[in-house]
mmCIF file of C-alpha atoms in Angstrom:
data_model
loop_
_atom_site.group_PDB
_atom_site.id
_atom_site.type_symbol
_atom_site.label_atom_id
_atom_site.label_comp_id
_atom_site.label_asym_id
_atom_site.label_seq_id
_atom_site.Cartn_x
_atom_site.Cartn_y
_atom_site.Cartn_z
ATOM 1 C CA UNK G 1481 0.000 0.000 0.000
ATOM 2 C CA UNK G 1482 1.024 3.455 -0.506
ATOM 3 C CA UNK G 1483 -0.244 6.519 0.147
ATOM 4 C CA UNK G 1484 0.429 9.882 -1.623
ATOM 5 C CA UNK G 1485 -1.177 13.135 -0.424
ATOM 6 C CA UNK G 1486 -0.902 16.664 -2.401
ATOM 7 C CA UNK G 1487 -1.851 19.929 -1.508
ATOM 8 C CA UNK G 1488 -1.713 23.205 -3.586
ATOM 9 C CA UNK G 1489 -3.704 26.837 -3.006
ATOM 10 C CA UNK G 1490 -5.256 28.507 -6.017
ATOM 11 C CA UNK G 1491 -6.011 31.984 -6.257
ATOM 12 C CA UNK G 1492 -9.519 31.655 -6.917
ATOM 13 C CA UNK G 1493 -13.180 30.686 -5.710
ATOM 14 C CA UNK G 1494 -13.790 27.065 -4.569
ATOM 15 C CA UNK G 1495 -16.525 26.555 -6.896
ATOM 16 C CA UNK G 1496 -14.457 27.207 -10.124
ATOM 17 C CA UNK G 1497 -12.112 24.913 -8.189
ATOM 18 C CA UNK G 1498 -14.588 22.383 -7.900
ATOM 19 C CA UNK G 1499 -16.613 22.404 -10.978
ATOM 20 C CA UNK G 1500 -13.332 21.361 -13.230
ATOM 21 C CA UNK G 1501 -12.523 18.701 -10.725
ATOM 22 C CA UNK G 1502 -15.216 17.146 -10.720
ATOM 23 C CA UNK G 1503 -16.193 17.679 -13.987
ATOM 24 C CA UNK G 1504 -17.095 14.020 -16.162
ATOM 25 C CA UNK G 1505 -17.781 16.316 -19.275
ATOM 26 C CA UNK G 1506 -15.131 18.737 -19.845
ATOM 27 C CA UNK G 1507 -11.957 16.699 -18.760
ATOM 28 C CA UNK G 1508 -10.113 18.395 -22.237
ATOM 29 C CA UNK G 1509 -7.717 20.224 -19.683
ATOM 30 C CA UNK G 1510 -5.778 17.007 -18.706
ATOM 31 C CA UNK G 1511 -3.061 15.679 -20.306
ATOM 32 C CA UNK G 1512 -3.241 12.048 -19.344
ATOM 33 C CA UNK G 1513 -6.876 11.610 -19.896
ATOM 34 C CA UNK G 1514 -8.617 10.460 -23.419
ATOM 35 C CA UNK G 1515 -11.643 10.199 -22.758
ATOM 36 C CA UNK G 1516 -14.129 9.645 -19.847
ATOM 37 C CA UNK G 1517 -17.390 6.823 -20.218
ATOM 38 C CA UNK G 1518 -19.805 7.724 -17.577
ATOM 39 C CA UNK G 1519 -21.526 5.095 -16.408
ATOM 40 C CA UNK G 1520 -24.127 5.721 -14.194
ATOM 41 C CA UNK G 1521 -24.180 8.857 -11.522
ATOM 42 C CA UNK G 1522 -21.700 7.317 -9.001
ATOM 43 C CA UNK G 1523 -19.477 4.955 -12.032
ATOM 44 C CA UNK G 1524 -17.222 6.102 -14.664
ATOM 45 C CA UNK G 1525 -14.103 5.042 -16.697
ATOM 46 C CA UNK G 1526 -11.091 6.719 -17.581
ATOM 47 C CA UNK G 1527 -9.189 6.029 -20.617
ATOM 48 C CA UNK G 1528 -5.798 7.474 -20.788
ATOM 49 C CA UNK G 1529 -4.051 8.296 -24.298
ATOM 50 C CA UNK G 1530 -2.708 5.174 -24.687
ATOM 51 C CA UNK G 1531 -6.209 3.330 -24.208
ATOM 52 C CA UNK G 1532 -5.875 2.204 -20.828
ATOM 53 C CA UNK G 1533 -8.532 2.176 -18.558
ATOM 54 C CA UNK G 1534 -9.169 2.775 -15.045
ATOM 55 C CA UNK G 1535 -12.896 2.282 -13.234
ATOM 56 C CA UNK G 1536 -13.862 4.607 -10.866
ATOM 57 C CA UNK G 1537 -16.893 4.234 -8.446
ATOM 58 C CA UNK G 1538 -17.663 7.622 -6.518
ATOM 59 C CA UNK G 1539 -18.297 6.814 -2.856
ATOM 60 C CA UNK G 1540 -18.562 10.709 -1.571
ATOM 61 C CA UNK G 1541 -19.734 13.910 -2.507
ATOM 62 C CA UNK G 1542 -20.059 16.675 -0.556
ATOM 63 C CA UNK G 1543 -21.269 19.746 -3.001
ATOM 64 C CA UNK G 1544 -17.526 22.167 -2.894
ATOM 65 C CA UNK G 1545 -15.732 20.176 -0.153
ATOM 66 C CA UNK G 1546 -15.511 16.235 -0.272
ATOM 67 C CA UNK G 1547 -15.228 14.241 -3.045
ATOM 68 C CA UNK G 1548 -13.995 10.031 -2.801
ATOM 69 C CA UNK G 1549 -13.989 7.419 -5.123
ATOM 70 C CA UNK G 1550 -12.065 3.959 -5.279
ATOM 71 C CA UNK G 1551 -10.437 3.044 -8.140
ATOM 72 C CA UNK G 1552 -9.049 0.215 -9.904
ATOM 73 C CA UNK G 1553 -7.683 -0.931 -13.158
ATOM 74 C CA UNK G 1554 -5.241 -4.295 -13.707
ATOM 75 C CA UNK G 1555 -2.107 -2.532 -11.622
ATOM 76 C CA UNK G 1556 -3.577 -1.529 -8.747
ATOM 77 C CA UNK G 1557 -6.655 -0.502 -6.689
ATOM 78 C CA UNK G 1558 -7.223 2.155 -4.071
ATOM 79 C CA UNK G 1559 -9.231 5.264 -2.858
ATOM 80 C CA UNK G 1560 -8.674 8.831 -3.629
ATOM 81 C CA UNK G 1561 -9.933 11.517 -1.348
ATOM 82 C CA UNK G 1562 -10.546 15.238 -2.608
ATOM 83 C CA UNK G 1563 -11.071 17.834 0.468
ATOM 84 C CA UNK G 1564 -11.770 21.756 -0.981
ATOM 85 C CA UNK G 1565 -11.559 24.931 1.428
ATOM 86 C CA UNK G 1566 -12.090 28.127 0.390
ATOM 87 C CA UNK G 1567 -10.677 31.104 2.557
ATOM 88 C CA UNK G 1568 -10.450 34.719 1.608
ATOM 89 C CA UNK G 1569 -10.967 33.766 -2.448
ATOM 90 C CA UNK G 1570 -8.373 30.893 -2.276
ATOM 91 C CA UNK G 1571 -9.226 27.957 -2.738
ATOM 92 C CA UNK G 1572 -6.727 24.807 -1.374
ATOM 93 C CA UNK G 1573 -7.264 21.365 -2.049
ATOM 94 C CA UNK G 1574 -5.829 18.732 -0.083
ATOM 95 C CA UNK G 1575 -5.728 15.375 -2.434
ATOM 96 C CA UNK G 1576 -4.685 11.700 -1.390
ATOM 97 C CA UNK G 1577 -4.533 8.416 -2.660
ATOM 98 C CA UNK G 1578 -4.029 5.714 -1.469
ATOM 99 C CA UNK G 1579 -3.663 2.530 -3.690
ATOM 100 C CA UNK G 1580 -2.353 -0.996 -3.659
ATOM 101 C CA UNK G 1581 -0.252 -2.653 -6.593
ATOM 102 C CA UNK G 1582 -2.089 -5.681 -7.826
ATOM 103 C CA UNK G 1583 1.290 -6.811 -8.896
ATOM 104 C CA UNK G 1584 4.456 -7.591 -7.240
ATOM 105 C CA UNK G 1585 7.002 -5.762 -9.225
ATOM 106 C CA UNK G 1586 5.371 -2.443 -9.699
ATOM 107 C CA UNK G 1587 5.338 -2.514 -5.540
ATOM 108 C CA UNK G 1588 8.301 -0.528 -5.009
ATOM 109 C CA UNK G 1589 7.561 2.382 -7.710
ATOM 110 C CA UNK G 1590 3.883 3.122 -6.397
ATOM 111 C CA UNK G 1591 4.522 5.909 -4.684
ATOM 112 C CA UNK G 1592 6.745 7.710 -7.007
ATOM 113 C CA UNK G 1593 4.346 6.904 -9.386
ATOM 114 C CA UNK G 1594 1.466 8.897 -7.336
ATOM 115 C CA UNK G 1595 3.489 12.211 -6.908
ATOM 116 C CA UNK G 1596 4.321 11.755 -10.474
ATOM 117 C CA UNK G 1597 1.088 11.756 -10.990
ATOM 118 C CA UNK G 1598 -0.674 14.159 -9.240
ATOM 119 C CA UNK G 1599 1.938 17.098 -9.888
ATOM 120 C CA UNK G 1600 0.743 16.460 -13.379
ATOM 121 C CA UNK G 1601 -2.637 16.830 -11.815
ATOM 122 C CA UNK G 1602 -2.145 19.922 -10.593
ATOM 123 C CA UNK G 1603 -0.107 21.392 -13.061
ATOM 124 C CA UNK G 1604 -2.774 20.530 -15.782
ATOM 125 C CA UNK G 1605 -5.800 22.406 -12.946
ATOM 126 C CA UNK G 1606 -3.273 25.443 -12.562
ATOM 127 C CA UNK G 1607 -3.613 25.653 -16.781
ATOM 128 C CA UNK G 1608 -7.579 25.065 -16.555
ATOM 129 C CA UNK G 1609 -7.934 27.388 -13.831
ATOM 130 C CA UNK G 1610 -5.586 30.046 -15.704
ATOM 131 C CA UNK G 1611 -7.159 29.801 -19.258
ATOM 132 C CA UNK G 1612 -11.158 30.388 -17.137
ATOM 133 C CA UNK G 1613 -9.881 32.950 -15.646
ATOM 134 C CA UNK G 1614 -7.942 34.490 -18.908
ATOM 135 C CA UNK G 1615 -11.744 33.403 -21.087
ATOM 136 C CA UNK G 1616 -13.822 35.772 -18.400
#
């Protein structure tokens, strides 16, 4: 098991936050995403470029400050917890994972895997938020 929290303040309100995030429609702003096949209102899959998928089945939603879902594709399985707070027109979000390798010898590289992943994450919402805020 590994876990992998990230955290990262953005100079704007917690619903513009929010409403990219969580977004199943627009998901155009993320670089390791191909498309999204919504299931049903609490399943979805994510397809990255390459084709591969991941299922995700949402297990919390708290309208602009919890979201959870667990995960799982054929590498690994896990739960990924979204907390938003808003202060003063900031918004931070506080995002962790927490995910098991299904096999052996990916083990060791799971959690350099995560950060890899979710500064990509963030750097991706940082050009979202930047090109709303440049469209207004």
């Amino acid at each position: 098991m590994a876990v992998s929290t990230v955290k990262a303040v953005f100079q704007t309100d917690v619903k513009s936050v929010w409403d990219i995030v969580t977004s199943l429609d627009n998901y155009s702003w993320r670089s390791d995403v191909e498309k999204i096949e919504v299931i049903d209102d609490n399943r979805f899959i994510e397809y990255t470029p390459d084709g591969y998928a991941t299922k995700f089945t949402v297990t919390a939603k708290e309208q602009l400050k919890r979201w959870e879902f667990d995960m799982e594709n054929d590498n690994m399985k896990g739960h990924w917890t979204g907390i938003f707070s808003e202060n003063d027109g900031q918004t931070e979000i506080e995002f962790t994972e927490d995910v098991t390798a299904k096999k052996l010898i990916m083990k060791p590289f799971v959690k350099m895997y995560l950060k890899k992943q979710q500064e990509k994450y963030i750097s991706d919402l940082r050009k979202a938020l930047d090109k709303n805020y440049e469209d207004k």
